[in-house]
Structure formats: structure tokens, C-alpha cells
Short mmCIF file of C-alpha atoms in Angstrom, two decimals:
data_model
loop_
_atom_site.label_atom_id
_atom_site.label_comp_id
_atom_site.label_asym_id
_atom_site.label_seq_id
_atom_site.Cartn_x
_atom_site.Cartn_y
_atom_site.Cartn_z
CA MET A 180 -180.14 -29.33 34.40
CA THR A 181 -182.88 -29.06 31.74
CA HIS A 182 -185.53 -32.75 31.36
CA GLN A 183 -187.45 -32.42 28.25
CA PRO A 184 -191.04 -33.78 29.40
CA MET A 185 -192.41 -37.38 27.59
CA ARG A 186 -196.19 -37.86 26.39
CA VAL A 187 -197.20 -40.51 28.61
CA ALA A 188 -200.30 -42.92 28.99
CA VAL A 189 -201.35 -44.57 32.15
CA ILE A 190 -203.82 -47.77 31.60
CA GLY A 191 -205.58 -47.99 34.97
CA THR A 192 -206.86 -45.57 36.81
CA GLY A 193 -207.38 -47.50 40.68
CA TYR A 194 -204.55 -46.58 43.49
CA VAL A 195 -201.30 -47.06 41.41
CA GLY A 196 -202.85 -45.94 38.09
CA LEU A 197 -204.20 -42.24 40.37
CA GLY A 198 -201.09 -42.65 41.95
CA THR A 199 -198.90 -42.19 38.29
CA ALA A 200 -200.15 -40.26 37.01
CA ALA A 201 -200.07 -37.81 39.13
CA LEU A 202 -196.48 -38.25 39.87
CA LEU A 203 -195.67 -37.45 36.47
CA ALA A 204 -197.38 -35.00 36.04
CA HIS A 205 -196.02 -32.86 39.34
CA ILE A 206 -192.72 -34.04 37.25
CA GLY A 207 -193.62 -32.35 35.03
CA HIS A 208 -194.69 -34.74 32.02
CA ASP A 209 -198.05 -35.11 30.10
CA VAL A 210 -199.69 -37.61 30.88
CA VAL A 211 -203.44 -39.49 30.08
CA GLY A 212 -204.73 -41.67 32.17
CA ILE A 213 -206.71 -44.67 29.90
CA ASP A 214 -209.34 -46.11 32.17
CA ILE A 215 -211.66 -48.41 30.41
CA ASP A 216 -214.39 -47.62 33.22
CA PRO A 217 -217.06 -45.55 31.65
CA ASP A 218 -217.84 -43.97 35.17
CA LYS A 219 -214.47 -44.20 36.99
CA ILE A 220 -213.42 -41.76 33.60
CA ALA A 221 -217.15 -39.60 33.18
CA ALA A 222 -215.41 -38.92 37.35
CA LEU A 223 -211.78 -38.11 36.57
CA GLN A 224 -213.17 -35.16 34.49
CA SER A 225 -215.36 -33.71 36.67
CA GLY A 226 -212.66 -33.74 39.01
CA GLN A 227 -213.53 -36.24 41.02
CA VAL A 228 -211.01 -38.39 42.55
CA PRO A 229 -212.99 -41.75 43.31
CA ILE A 230 -210.94 -43.64 45.61
CA HIS A 231 -209.66 -42.13 49.33
CA GLU A 232 -206.06 -41.01 49.53
CA PRO A 233 -204.22 -38.13 51.14
CA GLY A 234 -203.47 -35.15 49.24
CA LEU A 235 -204.55 -37.43 46.29
CA ASP A 236 -207.32 -34.56 45.57
CA ASP A 237 -205.00 -31.81 45.72
CA LEU A 238 -202.32 -33.00 43.64
CA LEU A 239 -204.77 -34.26 40.83
CA ALA A 240 -205.92 -30.69 40.46
CA SER A 241 -202.85 -28.74 40.49
CA VAL A 242 -201.54 -30.65 37.64
CA ALA A 243 -204.70 -30.57 35.56
CA HIS A 244 -203.51 -29.15 32.85
CA ARG A 245 -201.50 -31.87 31.99
CA LEU A 246 -203.47 -34.58 33.09
CA THR A 247 -206.26 -35.89 30.83
CA TRP A 248 -208.35 -39.13 30.91
CA THR A 249 -210.24 -41.35 28.49
CA THR A 250 -211.60 -45.30 27.25
CA ALA A 251 -210.08 -44.83 24.21
CA TYR A 252 -206.59 -47.29 23.73
CA ASP A 253 -205.45 -44.77 20.26
CA ALA A 254 -204.61 -42.94 23.56
CA VAL A 255 -200.42 -44.92 23.56
CA SER A 256 -199.51 -43.82 19.62
CA ALA A 257 -198.76 -40.71 20.65
CA ALA A 258 -196.57 -41.77 24.29
CA ASP A 259 -193.00 -42.92 25.05
CA VAL A 260 -194.35 -44.36 27.74
CA VAL A 261 -197.64 -46.89 28.61
CA PHE A 262 -197.56 -48.01 31.90
CA ILE A 263 -199.42 -50.45 32.76
CA CYS A 264 -201.71 -50.07 36.25
CA VAL A 265 -203.77 -52.76 36.88
CA GLY A 266 -205.73 -54.84 38.88
CA THR A 267 -203.79 -58.50 39.10
CA PRO A 268 -206.27 -59.60 42.51
CA PRO A 269 -205.63 -63.37 43.81
CA GLY A 270 -207.08 -66.82 41.81
CA PRO A 271 -209.13 -69.84 43.49
CA ASP A 272 -205.81 -71.58 44.37
CA GLY A 273 -204.10 -67.83 45.45
CA SER A 274 -201.81 -67.50 42.48
CA PRO A 275 -202.04 -64.10 40.31
CA ASP A 276 -205.05 -63.83 38.35
CA LEU A 277 -203.09 -61.62 34.97
CA GLN A 278 -206.12 -61.45 33.02
CA TYR A 279 -206.36 -57.31 33.44
CA VAL A 280 -202.22 -57.82 32.55
CA ALA A 281 -203.61 -60.02 29.13
CA SER A 282 -205.29 -57.57 28.67
CA ALA A 283 -204.34 -54.81 29.12
CA ALA A 284 -201.19 -55.08 26.75
CA ALA A 285 -203.24 -56.95 24.31
CA ASN A 286 -205.68 -53.91 23.73
CA LEU A 287 -202.76 -51.43 23.19
CA ALA A 288 -200.71 -52.94 21.47
CA PRO A 289 -202.55 -52.73 17.84
CA HIS A 290 -201.62 -48.53 19.56
CA LEU A 291 -198.24 -49.50 19.19
CA ASN A 292 -196.11 -47.56 16.04
CA GLY A 293 -192.55 -45.88 14.40
CA HIS A 294 -191.38 -44.12 17.47
CA MET A 295 -189.16 -46.25 21.01
CA GLN A 296 -191.78 -46.75 23.18
CA VAL A 297 -191.63 -48.67 26.39
CA ILE A 298 -193.88 -50.79 28.13
CA VAL A 299 -193.68 -50.62 31.84
CA ASN A 300 -195.60 -53.12 33.45
CA LYS A 301 -196.30 -51.37 37.43
CA SER A 302 -198.66 -53.82 38.38
CA THR A 303 -197.24 -56.41 40.89
CA VAL A 304 -197.07 -59.92 38.81
CA PRO A 305 -195.24 -62.61 39.05
CA ILE A 306 -191.74 -63.37 37.83
CA GLY A 307 -192.14 -63.96 34.43
CA THR A 308 -194.87 -61.49 32.96
CA GLY A 309 -193.05 -59.34 31.81
CA ASP A 310 -192.03 -61.50 28.92
CA TYR A 311 -194.62 -62.97 29.14
CA VAL A 312 -196.61 -59.40 27.76
CA GLN A 313 -193.40 -59.05 24.97
CA ARG A 314 -195.17 -61.89 23.58
CA LEU A 315 -198.01 -60.47 23.51
CA LEU A 316 -196.77 -57.40 21.85
CA GLU A 317 -195.64 -58.96 19.45
CA GLU A 318 -198.36 -61.05 18.57
CA HIS A 319 -201.00 -57.90 18.57
CA ALA A 320 -198.67 -55.51 17.41
CA PRO A 321 -199.49 -54.93 13.81
CA GLY A 322 -196.14 -52.72 13.29
CA TYR A 323 -193.66 -54.67 16.87
CA ASP A 324 -190.83 -53.97 16.59
CA HIS A 325 -188.54 -55.11 19.51
CA GLY A 326 -186.13 -52.59 19.24
CA ARG A 327 -188.51 -50.00 19.30
CA HIS A 328 -191.26 -51.72 21.70
CA GLN A 329 -189.52 -53.26 24.90
CA VAL A 330 -191.01 -53.62 28.45
CA VAL A 331 -189.66 -52.67 32.07
CA SER A 332 -190.68 -54.04 35.05
CA ASN A 333 -191.24 -50.58 37.71
CA PRO A 334 -192.51 -51.75 40.78
CA GLU A 335 -194.46 -50.06 42.79
CA PHE A 336 -193.40 -49.67 46.49
CA LEU A 337 -196.49 -48.00 48.29
CA ARG A 338 -198.37 -47.79 50.99
CA GLU A 339 -201.86 -46.60 50.86
CA GLY A 340 -202.03 -43.58 53.17
CA THR A 341 -199.08 -41.92 51.88
CA ALA A 342 -198.77 -42.84 48.59
CA LEU A 343 -197.66 -39.37 48.37
CA ALA A 344 -194.50 -39.74 50.30
CA ASP A 345 -193.41 -42.30 49.27
CA SER A 346 -193.80 -41.60 45.64
CA LEU A 347 -192.50 -38.18 45.47
CA TYR A 348 -189.32 -39.11 48.17
CA PRO A 349 -188.69 -42.91 47.67
CA ASP A 350 -185.88 -45.50 48.96
CA ARG A 351 -185.31 -46.48 45.73
CA ILE A 352 -186.37 -47.15 42.53
CA VAL A 353 -186.49 -50.12 40.36
CA LEU A 354 -186.39 -49.92 37.03
CA GLY A 355 -185.52 -54.16 34.80
CA GLY A 356 -185.61 -54.84 31.49
CA ALA A 357 -182.57 -54.20 28.60
CA GLU A 358 -180.18 -51.25 28.07
CA GLY A 359 -182.08 -48.64 26.19
CA ALA A 360 -185.04 -48.80 27.78
CA VAL A 361 -183.41 -48.53 31.42
CA ALA A 362 -181.87 -45.66 29.83
CA LYS A 363 -185.64 -44.55 28.56
CA MET A 364 -187.22 -45.43 32.20
CA THR A 365 -184.21 -43.54 34.28
CA ALA A 366 -184.59 -40.17 31.87
CA LEU A 367 -188.37 -39.97 32.68
CA TYR A 368 -187.73 -40.15 36.31
CA ALA A 369 -184.93 -37.81 35.79
CA PRO A 370 -186.28 -35.08 39.02
CA LEU A 371 -187.55 -37.79 40.15
CA ILE A 372 -184.00 -38.80 40.65
CA GLU A 373 -182.29 -35.75 40.72
CA GLN A 374 -185.03 -34.27 43.32
CA THR A 375 -185.69 -31.20 41.02
CA PHE A 376 -189.46 -30.93 41.68
CA THR A 377 -191.31 -28.13 44.01
CA ALA A 378 -192.52 -30.09 47.00
CA PRO A 379 -196.01 -30.04 46.62
CA ALA A 380 -198.18 -27.91 49.43
CA THR A 381 -199.18 -31.52 50.72
CA ALA A 382 -196.73 -33.39 50.35
CA PRO A 383 -193.03 -31.39 51.66
CA ARG A 384 -189.18 -32.98 51.21
CA PRO A 385 -189.11 -35.00 54.24
CA ASP A 386 -186.02 -33.45 56.42
CA GLY A 387 -182.48 -34.77 55.51
CA TYR A 388 -184.71 -36.39 52.60
CA THR A 389 -181.15 -36.41 49.68
CA ARG A 390 -182.38 -38.57 46.52
CA PRO A 391 -183.53 -42.07 45.83
CA ALA A 392 -180.76 -45.62 45.40
CA VAL A 393 -182.06 -46.43 41.51
CA VAL A 394 -181.91 -50.14 41.39
CA ARG A 395 -181.10 -51.62 37.34
CA THR A 396 -181.60 -55.23 36.43
CA THR A 397 -183.54 -57.65 35.04
CA LEU A 398 -186.72 -58.54 34.15
CA GLN A 399 -187.17 -61.02 36.27
CA SER A 400 -185.27 -59.76 39.07
CA ALA A 401 -187.25 -56.65 39.40
CA GLU A 402 -190.39 -58.92 39.18
CA MET A 403 -188.69 -60.51 42.39
CA ILE A 404 -187.08 -57.79 44.26
CA LYS A 405 -191.42 -56.88 44.67
CA TYR A 406 -192.50 -60.53 45.55
CA ALA A 407 -189.48 -60.18 47.90
CA ALA A 408 -189.72 -57.24 49.55
CA ASN A 409 -193.75 -57.41 50.63
CA ALA A 410 -192.78 -61.28 51.41
CA PHE A 411 -191.22 -59.77 53.64
CA LEU A 412 -192.10 -56.99 55.85
CA ALA A 413 -195.64 -59.66 55.95
CA LEU A 414 -192.80 -61.91 58.38
CA LYS A 415 -192.31 -59.90 59.75
CA ILE A 416 -195.62 -58.52 61.26
CA SER A 417 -195.93 -62.46 61.71
CA PHE A 418 -193.21 -62.49 63.49
CA ALA A 419 -194.36 -59.67 66.14
CA ASN A 420 -197.29 -61.06 66.13
CA GLU A 421 -196.27 -64.96 66.99
CA ILE A 422 -194.19 -62.96 69.73
CA ALA A 423 -196.74 -62.18 70.84
CA GLY A 424 -198.56 -64.44 71.72
CA LEU A 425 -196.15 -66.39 73.52
CA CYS A 426 -195.66 -62.34 75.59
CA GLU A 427 -199.09 -62.86 76.78
CA ARG A 428 -198.48 -66.56 78.30
CA VAL A 429 -194.84 -65.89 80.26
CA GLY A 430 -196.10 -62.48 80.95
CA ALA A 431 -194.33 -60.21 78.88
CA ASP A 432 -194.69 -56.83 77.03
CA ILE A 433 -194.87 -57.66 73.26
CA GLU A 434 -193.43 -53.78 72.66
CA GLU A 435 -190.96 -53.74 75.11
CA VAL A 436 -189.23 -56.63 73.50
CA ALA A 437 -190.03 -55.11 70.06
CA THR A 438 -188.63 -52.28 70.92
CA GLY A 439 -185.54 -53.98 71.99
CA ILE A 440 -184.93 -56.26 68.87
CA GLY A 441 -185.89 -53.10 67.08
CA LEU A 442 -183.03 -50.93 68.45
CA ASP A 443 -180.96 -53.46 66.56
CA GLN A 444 -179.64 -51.67 63.33
CA ARG A 445 -180.15 -55.35 61.22
CA ILE A 446 -183.98 -55.46 62.77
CA GLY A 447 -185.44 -52.50 62.57
CA HIS A 448 -188.45 -51.25 64.00
CA ARG A 449 -190.59 -50.93 61.36
CA PHE A 450 -193.38 -53.78 60.84
CA LEU A 451 -193.19 -55.34 64.28
CA GLN A 452 -196.35 -54.73 65.45
CA ALA A 453 -198.42 -56.64 66.47
CA GLY A 454 -202.74 -57.09 66.61
CA LEU A 455 -204.88 -57.94 64.44
CA GLY A 456 -202.54 -58.76 60.74
CA TRP A 457 -201.79 -57.32 57.63
CA GLY A 458 -204.56 -56.43 55.42
CA GLY A 459 -204.97 -54.88 51.97
CA SER A 460 -204.01 -55.66 48.82
CA CYS A 461 -200.69 -57.10 48.93
CA PHE A 462 -198.50 -58.58 51.49
CA GLY A 463 -200.98 -61.75 51.42
CA LYS A 464 -201.25 -62.20 47.94
CA ASP A 465 -198.09 -61.40 47.60
CA THR A 466 -196.87 -63.67 49.64
CA GLN A 467 -199.22 -66.36 48.38
CA GLY A 468 -197.94 -65.47 44.64
CA LEU A 469 -194.69 -66.20 45.92
CA ILE A 470 -195.32 -69.48 47.17
CA SER A 471 -197.62 -70.50 44.21
CA ALA A 472 -194.22 -69.24 41.84
CA GLY A 473 -191.99 -72.15 44.07
CA GLN A 474 -194.84 -75.09 43.18
CA GLU A 475 -195.11 -74.56 39.95
CA HIS A 476 -190.53 -75.43 40.46
CA ASN A 477 -191.27 -78.26 43.06
CA TYR A 478 -189.87 -75.44 45.15
CA PRO A 479 -191.45 -75.69 48.65
CA MET A 480 -191.92 -72.43 51.37
CA PRO A 481 -191.92 -72.73 54.19
CA ILE A 482 -191.69 -69.97 55.97
CA LEU A 483 -193.50 -68.06 53.83
CA GLU A 484 -196.74 -70.30 54.22
CA ALA A 485 -196.18 -70.24 57.51
CA ALA A 486 -196.61 -66.33 57.06
CA ILE A 487 -199.37 -66.66 56.33
CA GLU A 488 -201.55 -68.83 58.65
CA VAL A 489 -199.85 -66.65 61.79
CA ASN A 490 -202.15 -63.82 60.50
CA TYR A 491 -205.35 -65.11 59.16
CA ARG A 492 -204.76 -67.03 62.71
CA GLN A 493 -204.07 -63.65 64.32
CA ARG A 494 -208.48 -62.72 63.33
CA ARG A 495 -209.71 -66.63 65.38
CA VAL A 496 -207.18 -65.49 68.27
CA ILE A 497 -209.24 -62.07 68.52
CA ILE A 498 -212.28 -63.70 68.33
CA ASP A 499 -211.03 -66.02 71.19
CA LYS A 500 -209.92 -63.29 74.09
CA LEU A 501 -213.14 -62.08 73.31
CA LEU A 502 -215.35 -66.04 73.57
CA ARG A 503 -213.15 -66.31 76.69
CA GLN A 504 -214.26 -62.57 78.49
CA LEU A 505 -218.34 -62.82 77.41
CA LYS A 506 -218.32 -66.59 77.33
CA THR A 507 -221.21 -66.72 74.91
CA LEU A 508 -222.14 -64.23 71.68
CA LYS A 509 -225.73 -64.94 70.76
CA GLY A 510 -227.90 -62.01 71.31
CA LYS A 511 -224.48 -60.09 72.17
CA LYS A 512 -224.07 -56.78 70.67
CA VAL A 513 -220.38 -55.71 69.54
CA GLY A 514 -219.12 -53.29 68.38
CA ILE A 515 -216.40 -53.25 64.97
CA LEU A 516 -214.15 -49.71 65.21
CA GLY A 517 -212.49 -49.81 61.99
CA MET A 518 -213.18 -51.29 58.39
CA ALA A 519 -211.17 -50.74 56.09
CA PHE A 520 -207.37 -52.82 56.82
CA LYS A 521 -205.31 -49.62 57.02
CA PRO A 522 -205.91 -46.12 59.22
CA ASP A 523 -205.95 -43.28 56.34
CA THR A 524 -207.45 -44.59 53.35
CA ASP A 525 -211.12 -46.69 52.34
CA ASP A 526 -209.77 -49.79 50.84
CA LEU A 527 -211.39 -52.67 52.30
CA ARG A 528 -209.74 -55.21 50.57
CA ASP A 529 -209.34 -58.74 52.79
CA ALA A 530 -209.58 -56.16 55.84
CA PRO A 531 -209.76 -57.56 58.76
CA ALA A 532 -212.55 -56.18 60.32
CA HIS A 533 -214.17 -58.21 57.20
CA ASP A 534 -213.84 -61.48 59.07
CA LEU A 535 -214.26 -60.34 62.35
CA ILE A 536 -217.84 -59.41 61.87
CA GLN A 537 -218.97 -62.84 59.67
CA ARG A 538 -217.53 -64.96 62.67
CA LEU A 539 -218.88 -62.15 64.93
CA THR A 540 -222.20 -62.81 62.91
CA GLN A 541 -222.34 -66.75 63.18
CA LEU A 542 -221.87 -67.06 66.19
CA GLY A 543 -225.00 -64.88 67.01
CA ALA A 544 -224.05 -61.46 67.94
CA ARG A 545 -225.13 -58.14 66.31
CA VAL A 546 -222.45 -56.07 64.71
CA THR A 547 -222.32 -52.16 64.83
CA ALA A 548 -219.74 -50.45 62.94
CA HIS A 549 -218.36 -47.49 62.48
CA ASP A 550 -215.17 -45.98 60.27
CA PRO A 551 -214.13 -42.89 59.12
CA ILE A 552 -214.18 -42.86 55.83
CA ALA A 553 -214.56 -46.47 54.32
CA MET A 554 -218.80 -47.12 55.80
CA PRO A 555 -220.18 -45.96 52.24
CA ARG A 556 -218.19 -48.27 49.31
CA ALA A 557 -218.01 -51.15 52.99
CA ALA A 558 -222.21 -50.75 52.05
CA ARG A 559 -221.22 -50.98 48.72
CA GLU A 560 -218.43 -53.71 49.58
CA TRP A 561 -220.09 -55.83 51.99
CA ALA A 562 -223.58 -56.45 51.17
CA HIS A 563 -222.75 -59.96 51.56
CA LEU A 564 -222.47 -59.02 55.67
CA THR A 565 -224.68 -58.33 58.55
CA TYR A 566 -224.84 -55.27 60.47
CA GLN A 567 -225.17 -52.10 61.62
CA GLU A 568 -223.66 -49.05 60.68
CA ALA A 569 -223.33 -46.58 63.00
CA ALA A 570 -223.70 -42.85 62.25
CA GLN A 571 -221.44 -41.64 64.49
CA VAL A 572 -218.83 -43.25 66.68
CA GLU A 573 -220.93 -42.88 70.08
CA ASP A 574 -223.59 -45.81 68.30
CA VAL A 575 -220.73 -48.78 68.94
CA PHE A 576 -220.53 -47.84 72.07
CA ASP A 577 -224.49 -47.21 73.26
CA ARG A 578 -225.62 -50.26 74.93
CA ALA A 579 -223.16 -52.65 74.06
CA ASP A 580 -220.96 -55.65 75.64
CA ALA A 581 -217.78 -55.53 74.17
CA VAL A 582 -215.85 -53.15 71.10
CA ILE A 583 -213.34 -53.97 69.27
CA VAL A 584 -210.52 -51.70 67.96
CA ALA A 585 -209.79 -53.12 64.37
CA THR A 586 -207.77 -50.17 62.74
CA GLU A 587 -205.86 -47.71 64.36
CA TRP A 588 -207.39 -44.29 63.06
CA THR A 589 -205.92 -41.46 64.66
CA ALA A 590 -209.71 -40.88 65.67
CA TYR A 591 -209.64 -43.96 68.04
CA ARG A 592 -206.31 -43.17 69.58
CA LEU A 593 -208.31 -39.84 70.91
CA LEU A 594 -211.68 -40.73 72.25
CA ASP A 595 -212.49 -40.33 75.15
CA TRP A 596 -212.50 -43.79 76.51
CA THR A 597 -213.31 -43.54 80.24
CA ALA A 598 -216.22 -41.86 78.53
CA MET A 599 -217.05 -44.23 75.59
CA SER A 600 -216.34 -46.79 77.77
CA GLY A 601 -219.88 -45.98 80.21
CA ARG A 602 -221.68 -46.36 77.68
CA MET A 603 -221.06 -49.76 77.37
CA ARG A 604 -223.83 -52.25 79.61
CA ALA A 605 -220.12 -54.21 81.28
CA PRO A 606 -217.57 -53.23 79.18
CA VAL A 607 -215.16 -55.51 77.77
CA ILE A 608 -212.47 -54.09 74.42
CA ILE A 609 -210.48 -56.31 73.42
CA ASP A 610 -207.74 -53.40 72.11
CA ALA A 611 -206.44 -55.59 68.60
CA ARG A 612 -204.36 -52.43 67.48
CA ASN A 613 -202.48 -50.93 70.64
CA ILE A 614 -203.85 -47.71 70.98
CA ILE A 615 -205.26 -47.32 74.54
CA ARG A 616 -203.65 -45.98 76.41
CA THR A 617 -205.47 -44.51 79.58
CA PRO A 618 -206.84 -46.74 82.47
CA LEU A 619 -210.49 -47.65 82.20
CA ASP A 620 -212.60 -49.08 84.50
CA ALA A 621 -213.27 -52.03 81.38
CA GLU A 622 -212.37 -55.63 80.78
CA LEU A 623 -209.64 -54.45 78.71
CA GLU A 624 -207.72 -57.17 76.51
CA GLN A 625 -204.40 -55.66 74.10
CA VAL A 626 -202.02 -58.51 72.08
CA GLY A 627 -199.83 -59.61 73.75
CA ARG A 628 -199.86 -57.02 76.78
CA SER A 629 -201.01 -57.65 79.76
CA THR A 630 -203.62 -55.35 80.47
CA VAL A 631 -204.48 -54.77 84.73
CA LYS A 632 -207.94 -52.40 85.16
CA GLY A 633 -208.42 -49.42 86.36
CA GLN A 634 -204.82 -48.30 85.78
CA VAL A 635 -202.30 -46.50 83.42
CA LEU A 636 -200.99 -48.82 80.40
CA PRO A 637 -197.16 -47.86 79.73
CA SER A 638 -196.53 -46.36 76.37
#
């Protein structure tokens, strides 16, 4: 089937905006990316991608002939579809801050014109934001017409580190809004829905993948789907961590327990990994967003509140393990392996390593930290923390009293742990991601597992 290319504007050039622009250009549309930050736009115009996401640089370069970058909102006037992909950071009370969404809507509205244009909320937003954006368009667009200018909720379900594959081969595409606007979005995504595009070399089509499900629904249901999905995944992680704590006390192994319950198809294996808990820009914010929505309607959500408490308790659990081993941290050198909140990204938002460094410093430790990708970004964003950068991973171990594995980078899994622990004073390793599988002559603690010095751990 022949698909008609559309003209698309993407407002915001962060993780979601860049991924959206790359995807739409790859499946054949002409895309203009808009951002108010002139430095980001200048970098993109020169071929520099301001974030780390595996394969994104190559994909953007391959579709550069269908991509333009600008700070000018007047590019909206030619667009058939306009995506709002700006941040919604948590406010002081934990609820999402919509100032950037509101600003984007107000700034694009004057440039809407006489042809049908769909405005898409791609950012994760509270339930009711679609109606709010529709009202902003009505107030700020001189030629506003409800029949031509319609809002659709099209939430993203990307995981940083695997964003390309998640974009190109999604489980589902959720489209919420009026029938005509959803039909236009279905046409926009037709090459993705039908999988007629050529798979890029950086993200080959998975074996057995056919096509995504398409969920057509209302604005409010689409917004709720995004929040509920992230909250449920956060809940699974917190559940695994809560069970892990009990496993340590009764002599069970959380990995064996997770395998056993994950084989139940009603539960599944994914997101049952015990460890240091979640981080990043989504799980905590979106779970709190649902709690805040419940508070607005006088509807308590105790399960979600408990999920958040368990998650942040897990960071204290790791410090407690270290204190049991060293008794005091004053004057001790403690190494941190991993600063990004997860592997294959440089994103530091709500990264557990941040809280570990902060608490270790408060307790008198001298902290040395390493990350394969995120150290330059941490130098800018974590200037308020006191730690020493490790130029190479060996520096984390040299004369250290303890090392904490905070991010499960593949490079750390492949370390010669026997050699590394031999560089330490009296080696204490807190493996907060359960990645070590070699026998060590060291005091090794993991999460939800009993470890025996000098013995091989079961995989």
C-alpha cells in the first residue's frame, strides 16, 4: 500500500522529541523539530545529538534529508500534525508541572491555519490535559476551529537505552481523541502499523514480530493508560524488592523466587528484578501523578503510595548493608559503579546513585564514582554533590574500603572481579544490581540473596 507523506512538527528535542522525529522521518514523513534552546538546535543542525541513546545518531543521520531543526514556531503553520514532546517535571507537591506543555500550546496556537491540523500530546500528562490544551488553542489561535484543530493523546512507551526498538516495534499504539483526529493519526502511523518500512541496521526487526495493536479511545482513557502502565511496572519492581527483603531473612533466593513466579503467564518475568529500585523520569513521577489525581478527587491510592515508599527505602537498605560491614563510614573510601539511572543512557534524573553519593558523604565517606557514559553530564548536573570522578574503572577499586554497584552496565558485568577486588583494602562489595557471578575472596552482599565468601554464586 502507498502511504502519503505528511508534514510534521515536533516541539521539544529531548528523549521523546528526538525519538519521535527520527521515527516519523524514517517511515517517510517530512519533520521539523522545534526547540526554544538555540544551543540544542545549533548542535542538531551540525549533526550533534545532545543525548545518548544507542543507534539514535545513526538513524537521525540517515534521515537528515527529511529533517530540519529550528527555534521558530512559525514552522507549525505548514504541519499536518504537531507533536508536543516537552518535559513535565514533578512540582513541589509531586504532581506534574505543566508549564512547558502550556507554553508550547500557547506558542504554537497562533500559527495554526485553515487546514486540518492535529495537535498531539506525546508528553506524559495528567488526565484532563488534552481538554486543557484544547482550551489553550481556542484562546490563543486567531483562526481556531474545533473541527479543524483537534487534540489527540498519543502517549509514548519508550525505555531509554532501547528507545529505537520500542518506537519501531511497539506492543501497542494508543490514540485518544475525536474520531477524525484519530483517523488522521492512524494514517500518519500506517507504515508503522503495517510494518511496511525498511528496518534500520541499528534496530533490526525482531524475529516473530508482526505488527502493533492499535488502541483507539478517548483523550482521558489514553492519558490514564500511560499513567496506569508505568505505575503497574513500578509496582512490580517494588514488589520484587519487598519480597527480596524477606528472602534475605528466611534464607530464600529472590532470583529463584522471581523465576518461579514469573513462569506464571499471568505474572511474567519482566520487571521482577530486585535491586536498588527504579529511577529515571517516568516511574516515580507518573506513580505520584496518579496519587495526586486521586487526592484531587478524594480517592486514596495506598498501593501506589506503598510502591513509592518501598522504592526509596531500597536506597536506604543499601547504605544499611554497607554500615553493617564497615560499622562506620568516616574517612572510608567508597566507590560507586554507575551513575546513570539505568544502563545505555546518560540520564541522571532520579538516579539512585545520586542519593547514595549524597548519603555517603553525609556519613563521612570519601566517594569515587565512575560511569561509562554519564560522567560529563554528572559534572554539570551534580555539581552540588561531593565526589571524585574515576578516570578509569580501576580508580574506583584502588585502596577502596567498599564498592557499590549502582547501575548494571554490561562493562561492569564483564569485569575481572577477582582482580578488581584485589586492589581494595579489605574488600567489601555491595552488589545492588545482583550482577556478580564469580567466586570472590571478598565480603559480597547482594539483594535478596545469601552469598558465601569464596564460593560460586548460582546463576
